[in-house]
C-alpha cells in the first residue's frame, strides 16, 4: 500500500520510521517532510493545508492511506474535503473530521464535552468581548494562580498562567479586546489551576473501540527545572513510573471510556489518535486537554516502544475493527532529548550546517526542523531541530544514549536541556 504522511516534524519522522518497517507499506511519502524523512521516504513539496494539491498527489500516486501528523489540516477539514471527492472516498485518512477536530480546535467545545460526559477536569468559564466586564469581576472572585486559555489554535502559545489578579485582568483584556492571539482568543476560558504532575496518554480509536498506546511525560519549558517560556516540548520519556496499573485503570474508567461514549452520543465519527493531556492530582486523573494527534516529542518515545506493525493497527482503525487488535509493546524504556536552535522559543536563526550526525550510533536521531541545502549538507530549518531517542533496559540507560547523541551532534548555537527524565530517576520518599 502507498502511504502519505502529512507534516514536517520529529513526530512525522518517527511515524515514517515506524511505518516504513511494515511489510504492508510499499511506497512512503511525506508532505512536506524534512532532511530525516528524505532518507527513508520520498518528500513531497506540499504545504499541509493545500488540500487540492494533496488530493491531486493522492490520485496520481495511488495513495491508499493518509496519516495526518499535525492538527491544523484536520481542524481545517481535510477529512471533510476528501469525503466530498467521489474518486477519493476510499482513501483511508487517519485523523478526525472537522467536528471531531473541535476536541482540540476549540477549548470551549472540549471543556463542555468533558463536563457533559462527567470527565474530571478543572472548572472553567468562557468569556467573549461582550462579557468582558463579567469576566473581570469573575477573576476577582477566584483563587490564584489563574489559567487563561484562548479558545482556538494558537500554536501552543494560547495558555497563560497568571500569578496575580492584576496580571490575569490585563491578559484577559488583551486576549479579548486586543486579540492577543488573533481569532483564537475571541473566546477565552478562565480556568482553575490544577496542582499535580502531568501525563500524556494516547489512544487510537475507530470511534467505538480503542487501543491504548504507551504513555509519556513531556518536558515543556525551555529551561532546566521546568523554568522559562513554554515550548512545543523539549524532551519526553516513556513509560512513566506513576502511571501504574492502578492509576491507568482510573484513567480508563474516568477519562477514556466516557470520552468514547461522548463521541458516540455526539455522533462524532472519529478515526484517529486522541492524545489526552492530564494532571495527576493526588493520585486522581484530571483531563487538561484533548489533542487530535500524536504529541511531539512524545511520538518519538511512544512509537519506538511499539512492537506491533503500526500499519496494521492503522488499517484496523480505518476499517473500524479495532476490537480485534492487541498491541505488543517492548519492555524497554525510551527517552528523547530535543536539541533546539539558540533563541528558541523566541526568534532563532536557520540554515546552520549540522555536523556529526554520522557519528551518532546508538540513538535514533529524529529530525524536526532540518533541510538539505544545495551542497547536500543537512542544515537547521526550525526551532526544534532534532530529537535524540534512546532505548534502554531502564531510564538511566535510555537517557545515557539520548544525551550521548545530543553531545555529539553539532551546529553553531545549539541548546538542549540536561535534566530531561532526571526527576523520574530519583526514587520518591516513602
Ligand atoms: P494546553 O495548551 O491546554 O496543553 O496547556 C498548556 C500547559 O498549560 C499544560 O500542559 C499545562 O502545563 C498547563 N495547564 C493548562 N491547564 C492547566 C490547569 N488547569 N492547571 C494547571 N496547569 C494547566
Ligand atoms: N508535546 C505536546 C504536544 O505535542 O502538544
mmCIF file of C-alpha atoms in Angstrom, residues 67-428:
data_model
loop_
_atom_site.group_PDB
_atom_site.id
_atom_site.type_symbol
_atom_site.label_atom_id
_atom_site.label_comp_id
_atom_site.label_asym_id
_atom_site.label_seq_id
_atom_site.Cartn_x
_atom_site.Cartn_y
_atom_site.Cartn_z
ATOM 1 C CA UNK A 67 -1.645 9.698 8.163
ATOM 2 C CA UNK A 68 -2.079 13.248 9.412
ATOM 3 C CA UNK A 69 0.606 14.383 11.870
ATOM 4 C CA UNK A 70 -0.384 17.932 12.937
ATOM 5 C CA UNK A 71 -3.803 19.263 13.989
ATOM 6 C CA UNK A 72 -4.143 22.193 11.590
ATOM 7 C CA UNK A 73 -5.227 20.318 8.432
ATOM 8 C CA UNK A 74 -7.753 18.334 10.473
ATOM 9 C CA UNK A 75 -9.207 21.396 12.190
ATOM 10 C CA UNK A 76 -9.459 22.974 8.724
ATOM 11 C CA UNK A 77 -11.391 19.967 7.452
ATOM 12 C CA UNK A 78 -9.027 17.735 5.459
ATOM 13 C CA UNK A 79 -11.181 14.641 6.075
ATOM 14 C CA UNK A 80 -14.373 16.507 5.144
ATOM 15 C CA UNK A 81 -12.708 17.744 1.940
ATOM 16 C CA UNK A 82 -11.786 14.197 0.903
ATOM 17 C CA UNK A 83 -15.231 12.827 1.768
ATOM 18 C CA UNK A 84 -16.679 15.077 -0.921
ATOM 19 C CA UNK A 85 -14.390 13.856 -3.687
ATOM 20 C CA UNK A 86 -16.148 10.874 -5.294
ATOM 21 C CA UNK A 87 -12.906 9.275 -6.555
ATOM 22 C CA UNK A 88 -11.166 9.518 -3.224
ATOM 23 C CA UNK A 89 -13.731 8.432 -0.653
ATOM 24 C CA UNK A 90 -11.952 5.076 -0.320
ATOM 25 C CA UNK A 91 -8.669 6.638 0.787
ATOM 26 C CA UNK A 92 -8.136 5.884 4.463
ATOM 27 C CA UNK A 93 -7.466 9.002 6.499
ATOM 28 C CA UNK A 94 -6.046 8.706 9.991
ATOM 29 C CA UNK A 95 -7.445 11.780 11.707
ATOM 30 C CA UNK A 96 -10.936 13.029 12.591
ATOM 31 C CA UNK A 97 -13.303 15.214 10.594
ATOM 32 C CA UNK A 98 -13.863 18.872 11.384
ATOM 33 C CA UNK A 99 -16.363 18.111 14.145
ATOM 34 C CA UNK A 100 -14.074 15.610 15.890
ATOM 35 C CA UNK A 101 -11.200 18.040 15.479
ATOM 36 C CA UNK A 102 -13.057 20.527 17.677
ATOM 37 C CA UNK A 103 -11.821 18.485 20.621
ATOM 38 C CA UNK A 104 -8.533 20.288 20.028
ATOM 39 C CA UNK A 105 -9.669 23.178 17.843
ATOM 40 C CA UNK A 106 -11.961 24.698 20.455
ATOM 41 C CA UNK A 107 -11.130 24.595 24.153
ATOM 42 C CA UNK A 108 -14.659 25.794 24.901
ATOM 43 C CA UNK A 109 -16.096 22.826 22.972
ATOM 44 C CA UNK A 110 -13.766 20.333 24.660
ATOM 45 C CA UNK A 111 -14.497 21.725 28.126
ATOM 46 C CA UNK A 112 -18.244 21.451 27.534
ATOM 47 C CA UNK A 113 -17.713 17.929 26.203
ATOM 48 C CA UNK A 114 -15.737 16.898 29.306
ATOM 49 C CA UNK A 115 -18.333 18.370 31.656
ATOM 50 C CA UNK A 116 -21.250 16.823 29.754
ATOM 51 C CA UNK A 117 -19.729 13.345 29.934
ATOM 52 C CA UNK A 118 -18.615 13.566 33.565
ATOM 53 C CA UNK A 119 -14.898 13.627 32.824
ATOM 54 C CA UNK A 120 -12.912 15.096 35.739
ATOM 55 C CA UNK A 121 -11.436 18.443 34.673
ATOM 56 C CA UNK A 122 -10.691 21.899 36.053
ATOM 57 C CA UNK A 123 -13.695 24.208 36.487
ATOM 58 C CA UNK A 124 -13.851 26.899 33.835
ATOM 59 C CA UNK A 125 -15.992 29.715 32.496
ATOM 60 C CA UNK A 126 -15.896 31.118 28.992
ATOM 61 C CA UNK A 127 -15.975 34.846 28.184
ATOM 62 C CA UNK A 128 -16.157 36.915 24.998
ATOM 63 C CA UNK A 129 -15.715 40.639 24.344
ATOM 64 C CA UNK A 130 -19.407 41.116 25.203
ATOM 65 C CA UNK A 131 -18.952 39.558 28.633
ATOM 66 C CA UNK A 132 -15.523 41.066 29.357
ATOM 67 C CA UNK A 133 -16.832 43.057 32.344
ATOM 68 C CA UNK A 134 -18.307 39.900 33.842
ATOM 69 C CA UNK A 135 -15.033 38.135 33.210
ATOM 70 C CA UNK A 136 -13.026 40.789 35.060
ATOM 71 C CA UNK A 137 -15.362 40.564 38.064
ATOM 72 C CA UNK A 138 -15.169 36.769 37.950
ATOM 73 C CA UNK A 139 -11.354 36.899 38.063
ATOM 74 C CA UNK A 140 -11.534 38.770 41.381
ATOM 75 C CA UNK A 141 -13.615 36.025 42.906
ATOM 76 C CA UNK A 142 -11.335 33.070 42.112
ATOM 77 C CA UNK A 143 -8.130 31.703 43.579
ATOM 78 C CA UNK A 144 -4.605 32.220 42.259
ATOM 79 C CA UNK A 145 -2.900 31.275 40.056
ATOM 80 C CA UNK A 146 -5.465 31.701 37.282
ATOM 81 C CA UNK A 147 -5.289 29.874 33.969
ATOM 82 C CA UNK A 148 -6.440 31.758 30.835
ATOM 83 C CA UNK A 149 -6.896 29.810 27.621
ATOM 84 C CA UNK A 150 -7.568 31.086 24.132
ATOM 85 C CA UNK A 151 -10.390 29.008 22.662
ATOM 86 C CA UNK A 152 -8.797 28.289 19.270
ATOM 87 C CA UNK A 153 -5.464 27.045 17.947
ATOM 88 C CA UNK A 154 -2.613 29.344 18.927
ATOM 89 C CA UNK A 155 0.466 27.313 18.009
ATOM 90 C CA UNK A 156 0.810 26.036 21.582
ATOM 91 C CA UNK A 157 1.011 29.559 22.988
ATOM 92 C CA UNK A 158 -2.623 30.199 23.956
ATOM 93 C CA UNK A 159 -2.421 29.233 27.632
ATOM 94 C CA UNK A 160 -1.367 31.820 30.224
ATOM 95 C CA UNK A 161 -0.865 31.015 33.873
ATOM 96 C CA UNK A 162 -1.291 34.249 35.822
ATOM 97 C CA UNK A 163 0.175 34.549 39.326
ATOM 98 C CA UNK A 164 -1.755 37.742 40.270
ATOM 99 C CA UNK A 165 -5.265 39.051 39.738
ATOM 100 C CA UNK A 166 -3.825 42.153 38.074
ATOM 101 C CA UNK A 167 -1.922 40.088 35.527
ATOM 102 C CA UNK A 168 -4.982 37.941 34.854
ATOM 103 C CA UNK A 169 -7.088 41.054 34.216
ATOM 104 C CA UNK A 170 -4.534 42.636 31.890
ATOM 105 C CA UNK A 171 -4.205 39.394 29.942
ATOM 106 C CA UNK A 172 -7.934 38.785 29.713
ATOM 107 C CA UNK A 173 -8.413 42.320 28.378
ATOM 108 C CA UNK A 174 -5.611 41.881 25.846
ATOM 109 C CA UNK A 175 -6.862 38.491 24.727
ATOM 110 C CA UNK A 176 -10.450 39.638 24.211
ATOM 111 C CA UNK A 177 -10.213 43.257 23.141
ATOM 112 C CA UNK A 178 -6.785 43.380 21.521
ATOM 113 C CA UNK A 179 -6.950 39.891 20.030
ATOM 114 C CA UNK A 180 -3.638 38.883 21.593
ATOM 115 C CA UNK A 181 -3.896 35.510 19.830
ATOM 116 C CA UNK A 182 -5.882 36.725 16.832
ATOM 117 C CA UNK A 183 -9.162 34.930 16.155
ATOM 118 C CA UNK A 184 -8.107 32.151 18.555
ATOM 119 C CA UNK A 185 -8.781 34.440 21.543
ATOM 120 C CA UNK A 186 -12.186 35.748 20.529
ATOM 121 C CA UNK A 187 -13.358 33.416 23.309
ATOM 122 C CA UNK A 188 -11.301 32.861 26.451
ATOM 123 C CA UNK A 189 -11.642 30.223 29.145
ATOM 124 C CA UNK A 190 -10.852 31.245 32.690
ATOM 125 C CA UNK A 191 -9.832 28.064 34.365
ATOM 126 C CA UNK A 192 -8.999 26.817 37.827
ATOM 127 C CA UNK A 193 -5.329 25.852 38.295
ATOM 128 C CA UNK A 194 -4.622 22.185 38.929
ATOM 129 C CA UNK A 195 -1.596 21.308 41.020
ATOM 130 C CA UNK A 196 -0.031 17.983 40.129
ATOM 131 C CA UNK A 197 2.154 16.009 37.714
ATOM 132 C CA UNK A 198 1.291 15.936 34.010
ATOM 133 C CA UNK A 199 1.000 12.849 31.870
ATOM 134 C CA UNK A 200 0.343 12.368 28.153
ATOM 135 C CA UNK A 201 -1.963 9.453 27.392
ATOM 136 C CA UNK A 202 -2.530 8.231 23.837
ATOM 137 C CA UNK A 203 -5.215 6.105 22.284
ATOM 138 C CA UNK A 204 -6.130 5.274 18.732
ATOM 139 C CA UNK A 205 -9.855 4.861 18.110
ATOM 140 C CA UNK A 206 -12.287 3.896 15.365
ATOM 141 C CA UNK A 207 -14.976 5.819 17.208
ATOM 142 C CA UNK A 208 -16.228 2.766 19.060
ATOM 143 C CA UNK A 209 -13.231 0.692 20.078
ATOM 144 C CA UNK A 210 -9.830 1.902 21.124
ATOM 145 C CA UNK A 211 -6.290 0.715 21.724
ATOM 146 C CA UNK A 212 -4.121 2.389 24.341
ATOM 147 C CA UNK A 213 -0.599 3.289 23.282
ATOM 148 C CA UNK A 214 2.315 3.741 25.698
ATOM 149 C CA UNK A 215 2.033 6.834 27.888
ATOM 150 C CA UNK A 216 4.676 9.560 28.078
ATOM 151 C CA UNK A 217 5.863 12.518 30.087
ATOM 152 C CA UNK A 218 6.748 15.674 28.221
ATOM 153 C CA UNK A 219 9.099 18.462 29.355
ATOM 154 C CA UNK A 220 7.512 21.690 28.198
ATOM 155 C CA UNK A 221 9.598 24.619 29.395
ATOM 156 C CA UNK A 222 12.786 25.868 27.767
ATOM 157 C CA UNK A 223 14.803 25.989 30.999
ATOM 158 C CA UNK A 224 16.049 23.250 33.292
ATOM 159 C CA UNK A 225 13.867 22.593 36.332
ATOM 160 C CA UNK A 226 10.774 23.496 34.224
ATOM 161 C CA UNK A 227 11.565 27.204 34.113
ATOM 162 C CA UNK A 228 11.228 29.885 31.442
ATOM 163 C CA UNK A 229 8.991 30.006 28.413
ATOM 164 C CA UNK A 230 6.728 27.248 27.186
ATOM 165 C CA UNK A 231 7.909 25.338 24.114
ATOM 166 C CA UNK A 232 6.436 22.636 21.911
ATOM 167 C CA UNK A 233 8.294 20.157 24.121
ATOM 168 C CA UNK A 234 11.987 19.758 24.989
ATOM 169 C CA UNK A 235 12.053 16.049 25.725
ATOM 170 C CA UNK A 236 9.953 13.074 26.728
ATOM 171 C CA UNK A 237 10.151 9.709 28.412
ATOM 172 C CA UNK A 238 8.052 6.539 28.298
ATOM 173 C CA UNK A 239 6.967 4.634 30.361
ATOM 174 C CA UNK A 240 6.186 6.916 33.295
ATOM 175 C CA UNK A 241 6.552 5.383 36.774
ATOM 176 C CA UNK A 242 3.459 6.825 38.426
ATOM 177 C CA UNK A 243 1.252 5.704 35.543
ATOM 178 C CA UNK A 244 0.956 2.255 37.122
ATOM 179 C CA UNK A 245 -1.935 -0.197 36.678
ATOM 180 C CA UNK A 246 -3.981 1.362 39.457
ATOM 181 C CA UNK A 247 -3.652 4.909 38.117
ATOM 182 C CA UNK A 248 -4.193 3.859 34.489
ATOM 183 C CA UNK A 249 -7.353 1.963 35.495
ATOM 184 C CA UNK A 250 -8.702 5.260 36.780
ATOM 185 C CA UNK A 251 -7.692 6.965 33.541
ATOM 186 C CA UNK A 252 -9.586 4.348 31.552
ATOM 187 C CA UNK A 253 -12.705 4.445 33.693
ATOM 188 C CA UNK A 254 -12.926 8.156 34.356
ATOM 189 C CA UNK A 255 -11.486 9.670 31.207
ATOM 190 C CA UNK A 256 -11.041 7.383 28.197
ATOM 191 C CA UNK A 257 -14.288 5.420 28.355
ATOM 192 C CA UNK A 258 -16.526 8.464 28.910
ATOM 193 C CA UNK A 259 -14.669 10.166 26.035
ATOM 194 C CA UNK A 260 -15.534 7.320 23.655
ATOM 195 C CA UNK A 261 -19.145 7.312 24.915
ATOM 196 C CA UNK A 262 -19.294 11.052 24.334
ATOM 197 C CA UNK A 263 -18.020 10.719 20.763
ATOM 198 C CA UNK A 264 -20.762 8.219 20.034
ATOM 199 C CA UNK A 265 -23.523 10.259 21.643
ATOM 200 C CA UNK A 266 -22.421 13.388 19.809
ATOM 201 C CA UNK A 267 -22.309 11.322 16.600
ATOM 202 C CA UNK A 268 -18.708 12.184 16.007
ATOM 203 C CA UNK A 269 -17.340 9.600 13.626
ATOM 204 C CA UNK A 270 -13.796 9.604 14.957
ATOM 205 C CA UNK A 271 -10.956 7.769 13.211
ATOM 206 C CA UNK A 272 -7.548 8.575 14.584
ATOM 207 C CA UNK A 273 -5.375 9.299 17.555
ATOM 208 C CA UNK A 274 -6.512 11.053 20.698
ATOM 209 C CA UNK A 275 -3.880 12.492 22.989
ATOM 210 C CA UNK A 276 -5.201 13.308 26.430
ATOM 211 C CA UNK A 277 -3.098 15.735 28.427
ATOM 212 C CA UNK A 278 -3.904 15.039 32.033
ATOM 213 C CA UNK A 279 -2.862 16.040 35.510
ATOM 214 C CA UNK A 280 -2.340 13.583 38.329
ATOM 215 C CA UNK A 281 -3.732 15.476 41.323
ATOM 216 C CA UNK A 282 -3.035 13.444 44.471
ATOM 217 C CA UNK A 283 -3.495 10.184 42.590
ATOM 218 C CA UNK A 284 -6.623 11.269 40.697
ATOM 219 C CA UNK A 285 -6.509 11.961 36.929
ATOM 220 C CA UNK A 286 -7.980 15.225 35.603
ATOM 221 C CA UNK A 287 -8.205 15.924 31.871
ATOM 222 C CA UNK A 288 -6.476 19.170 30.898
ATOM 223 C CA UNK A 289 -6.916 18.945 27.161
ATOM 224 C CA UNK A 290 -7.508 16.762 24.153
ATOM 225 C CA UNK A 291 -5.308 16.745 21.083
ATOM 226 C CA UNK A 292 -6.428 15.002 17.927
ATOM 227 C CA UNK A 293 -2.978 13.707 17.010
ATOM 228 C CA UNK A 294 0.166 12.227 18.495
ATOM 229 C CA UNK A 295 2.346 14.513 20.611
ATOM 230 C CA UNK A 296 5.659 15.920 19.524
ATOM 231 C CA UNK A 297 8.151 14.920 21.026
ATOM 232 C CA UNK A 298 6.025 12.215 22.715
ATOM 233 C CA UNK A 299 5.696 10.292 19.426
ATOM 234 C CA UNK A 300 9.488 9.967 19.397
ATOM 235 C CA UNK A 301 9.295 7.819 22.573
ATOM 236 C CA UNK A 302 5.853 6.245 22.103
ATOM 237 C CA UNK A 303 6.389 4.813 18.586
ATOM 238 C CA UNK A 304 9.787 3.186 19.273
ATOM 239 C CA UNK A 305 8.161 1.285 22.158
ATOM 240 C CA UNK A 306 5.530 -0.265 19.890
ATOM 241 C CA UNK A 307 6.472 -3.741 18.700
ATOM 242 C CA UNK A 308 3.333 -4.396 16.621
ATOM 243 C CA UNK A 309 3.017 -3.423 12.985
ATOM 244 C CA UNK A 310 1.741 0.164 13.008
ATOM 245 C CA UNK A 311 0.268 -0.002 9.503
ATOM 246 C CA UNK A 312 -1.817 -2.995 10.519
ATOM 247 C CA UNK A 313 -3.078 -1.031 13.525
ATOM 248 C CA UNK A 314 -3.880 1.982 11.328
ATOM 249 C CA UNK A 315 -5.722 -0.240 8.831
ATOM 250 C CA UNK A 316 -7.763 -1.826 11.615
ATOM 251 C CA UNK A 317 -8.648 1.686 12.819
ATOM 252 C CA UNK A 318 -9.664 2.888 9.371
ATOM 253 C CA UNK A 319 -11.729 -0.257 8.776
ATOM 254 C CA UNK A 320 -13.373 0.026 12.215
ATOM 255 C CA UNK A 321 -12.251 -3.336 13.503
ATOM 256 C CA UNK A 322 -10.045 -2.257 16.389
ATOM 257 C CA UNK A 323 -11.845 -4.609 18.771
ATOM 258 C CA UNK A 324 -9.631 -7.428 17.457
ATOM 259 C CA UNK A 325 -6.343 -5.562 17.832
ATOM 260 C CA UNK A 326 -3.840 -6.182 20.601
ATOM 261 C CA UNK A 327 -0.794 -4.009 20.833
ATOM 262 C CA UNK A 328 2.576 -5.523 21.637
ATOM 263 C CA UNK A 329 4.951 -3.210 23.459
ATOM 264 C CA UNK A 330 8.696 -3.527 24.013
ATOM 265 C CA UNK A 331 9.676 -3.675 27.690
ATOM 266 C CA UNK A 332 12.401 -1.117 27.157
ATOM 267 C CA UNK A 333 12.342 2.481 28.331
ATOM 268 C CA UNK A 334 12.564 5.288 25.776
ATOM 269 C CA UNK A 335 13.754 8.841 26.249
ATOM 270 C CA UNK A 336 14.157 11.689 23.833
ATOM 271 C CA UNK A 337 16.112 14.927 24.174
ATOM 272 C CA UNK A 338 15.207 17.713 21.769
ATOM 273 C CA UNK A 339 18.142 19.754 20.509
ATOM 274 C CA UNK A 340 16.977 23.250 19.568
ATOM 275 C CA UNK A 341 18.277 26.378 17.867
ATOM 276 C CA UNK A 342 19.725 29.160 20.042
ATOM 277 C CA UNK A 343 16.925 31.617 20.826
ATOM 278 C CA UNK A 344 14.049 29.138 20.593
ATOM 279 C CA UNK A 345 11.146 29.531 21.520
ATOM 280 C CA UNK A 346 11.796 33.183 20.643
ATOM 281 C CA UNK A 347 13.467 34.189 17.411
ATOM 282 C CA UNK A 348 16.254 31.987 16.107
ATOM 283 C CA UNK A 349 18.393 31.595 13.015
ATOM 284 C CA UNK A 350 18.074 28.797 10.465
ATOM 285 C CA UNK A 351 20.459 27.496 7.812
ATOM 286 C CA UNK A 352 23.257 26.400 10.185
ATOM 287 C CA UNK A 353 25.177 23.364 8.992
ATOM 288 C CA UNK A 354 24.588 20.331 11.203
ATOM 289 C CA UNK A 355 27.706 18.242 11.839
ATOM 290 C CA UNK A 356 28.447 14.807 13.292
ATOM 291 C CA UNK A 357 25.105 13.169 12.530
ATOM 292 C CA UNK A 358 27.076 10.249 11.092
ATOM 293 C CA UNK A 359 28.803 9.799 14.472
ATOM 294 C CA UNK A 360 25.542 9.017 16.237
ATOM 295 C CA UNK A 361 25.485 5.262 16.586
ATOM 296 C CA UNK A 362 23.227 4.294 19.452
ATOM 297 C CA UNK A 363 20.372 6.824 19.283
ATOM 298 C CA UNK A 364 17.631 7.360 16.769
ATOM 299 C CA UNK A 365 18.048 10.936 15.575
ATOM 300 C CA UNK A 366 14.523 12.030 14.642
ATOM 301 C CA UNK A 367 14.737 15.187 12.556
ATOM 302 C CA UNK A 368 12.309 18.038 13.230
ATOM 303 C CA UNK A 369 13.487 21.354 11.775
ATOM 304 C CA UNK A 370 16.068 20.242 9.216
ATOM 305 C CA UNK A 371 16.529 20.621 5.480
ATOM 306 C CA UNK A 372 19.136 19.750 2.861
ATOM 307 C CA UNK A 373 20.999 22.614 1.146
ATOM 308 C CA UNK A 374 22.280 22.847 -2.431
ATOM 309 C CA UNK A 375 25.570 21.209 -1.449
ATOM 310 C CA UNK A 376 23.704 18.272 0.054
ATOM 311 C CA UNK A 377 24.539 19.329 3.598
ATOM 312 C CA UNK A 378 21.954 18.990 6.342
ATOM 313 C CA UNK A 379 21.064 22.369 7.831
ATOM 314 C CA UNK A 380 18.817 23.685 10.596
ATOM 315 C CA UNK A 381 15.395 24.778 9.423
ATOM 316 C CA UNK A 382 13.356 25.347 12.577
ATOM 317 C CA UNK A 383 13.414 25.953 16.330
ATOM 318 C CA UNK A 384 13.253 22.366 17.435
ATOM 319 C CA UNK A 385 15.875 20.788 15.181
ATOM 320 C CA UNK A 386 16.377 17.174 16.136
ATOM 321 C CA UNK A 387 15.152 14.743 18.820
ATOM 322 C CA UNK A 388 17.602 12.149 20.111
ATOM 323 C CA UNK A 389 15.773 8.996 21.147
ATOM 324 C CA UNK A 390 17.458 6.348 23.260
ATOM 325 C CA UNK A 391 16.059 2.949 24.142
ATOM 326 C CA UNK A 392 17.447 1.129 27.163
ATOM 327 C CA UNK A 393 16.781 -1.533 29.743
ATOM 328 C CA UNK A 394 15.896 1.278 32.132
ATOM 329 C CA UNK A 395 15.547 5.055 32.103
ATOM 330 C CA UNK A 396 19.159 5.636 33.094
ATOM 331 C CA UNK A 397 20.402 3.658 30.098
ATOM 332 C CA UNK A 398 17.958 5.314 27.706
ATOM 333 C CA UNK A 399 18.981 8.784 28.886
ATOM 334 C CA UNK A 400 22.680 7.981 28.509
ATOM 335 C CA UNK A 401 22.051 7.186 24.849
ATOM 336 C CA UNK A 402 19.947 10.333 24.287
ATOM 337 C CA UNK A 403 22.491 12.640 25.948
ATOM 338 C CA UNK A 404 25.449 10.986 24.209
ATOM 339 C CA UNK A 405 23.786 11.807 20.883
ATOM 340 C CA UNK A 406 22.863 15.350 21.940
ATOM 341 C CA UNK A 407 26.503 15.883 22.962
ATOM 342 C CA UNK A 408 27.734 14.519 19.624
ATOM 343 C CA UNK A 409 25.647 16.479 17.139
ATOM 344 C CA UNK A 410 26.900 19.969 16.480
ATOM 345 C CA UNK A 411 25.944 23.278 14.949
ATOM 346 C CA UNK A 412 26.613 26.848 15.847
ATOM 347 C CA UNK A 413 24.477 27.778 18.858
ATOM 348 C CA UNK A 414 22.599 24.630 19.772
ATOM 349 C CA UNK A 415 20.879 24.087 23.106
ATOM 350 C CA UNK A 416 19.209 21.230 24.951
ATOM 351 C CA UNK A 417 18.022 20.584 28.489
ATOM 352 C CA UNK A 418 20.319 18.355 30.501
ATOM 353 C CA UNK A 419 17.653 17.476 33.063
ATOM 354 C CA UNK A 420 15.203 15.568 30.838
ATOM 355 C CA UNK A 421 13.997 12.492 32.722
ATOM 356 C CA UNK A 422 16.201 13.209 35.737
ATOM 357 C CA UNK A 423 13.214 13.883 38.039
ATOM 358 C CA UNK A 424 11.996 10.360 37.363
ATOM 359 C CA UNK A 425 15.376 8.813 38.270
ATOM 360 C CA UNK A 426 15.022 9.993 41.858
ATOM 361 C CA UNK A 427 13.153 7.469 43.966
ATOM 362 C CA UNK A 428 10.293 9.264 45.695
#
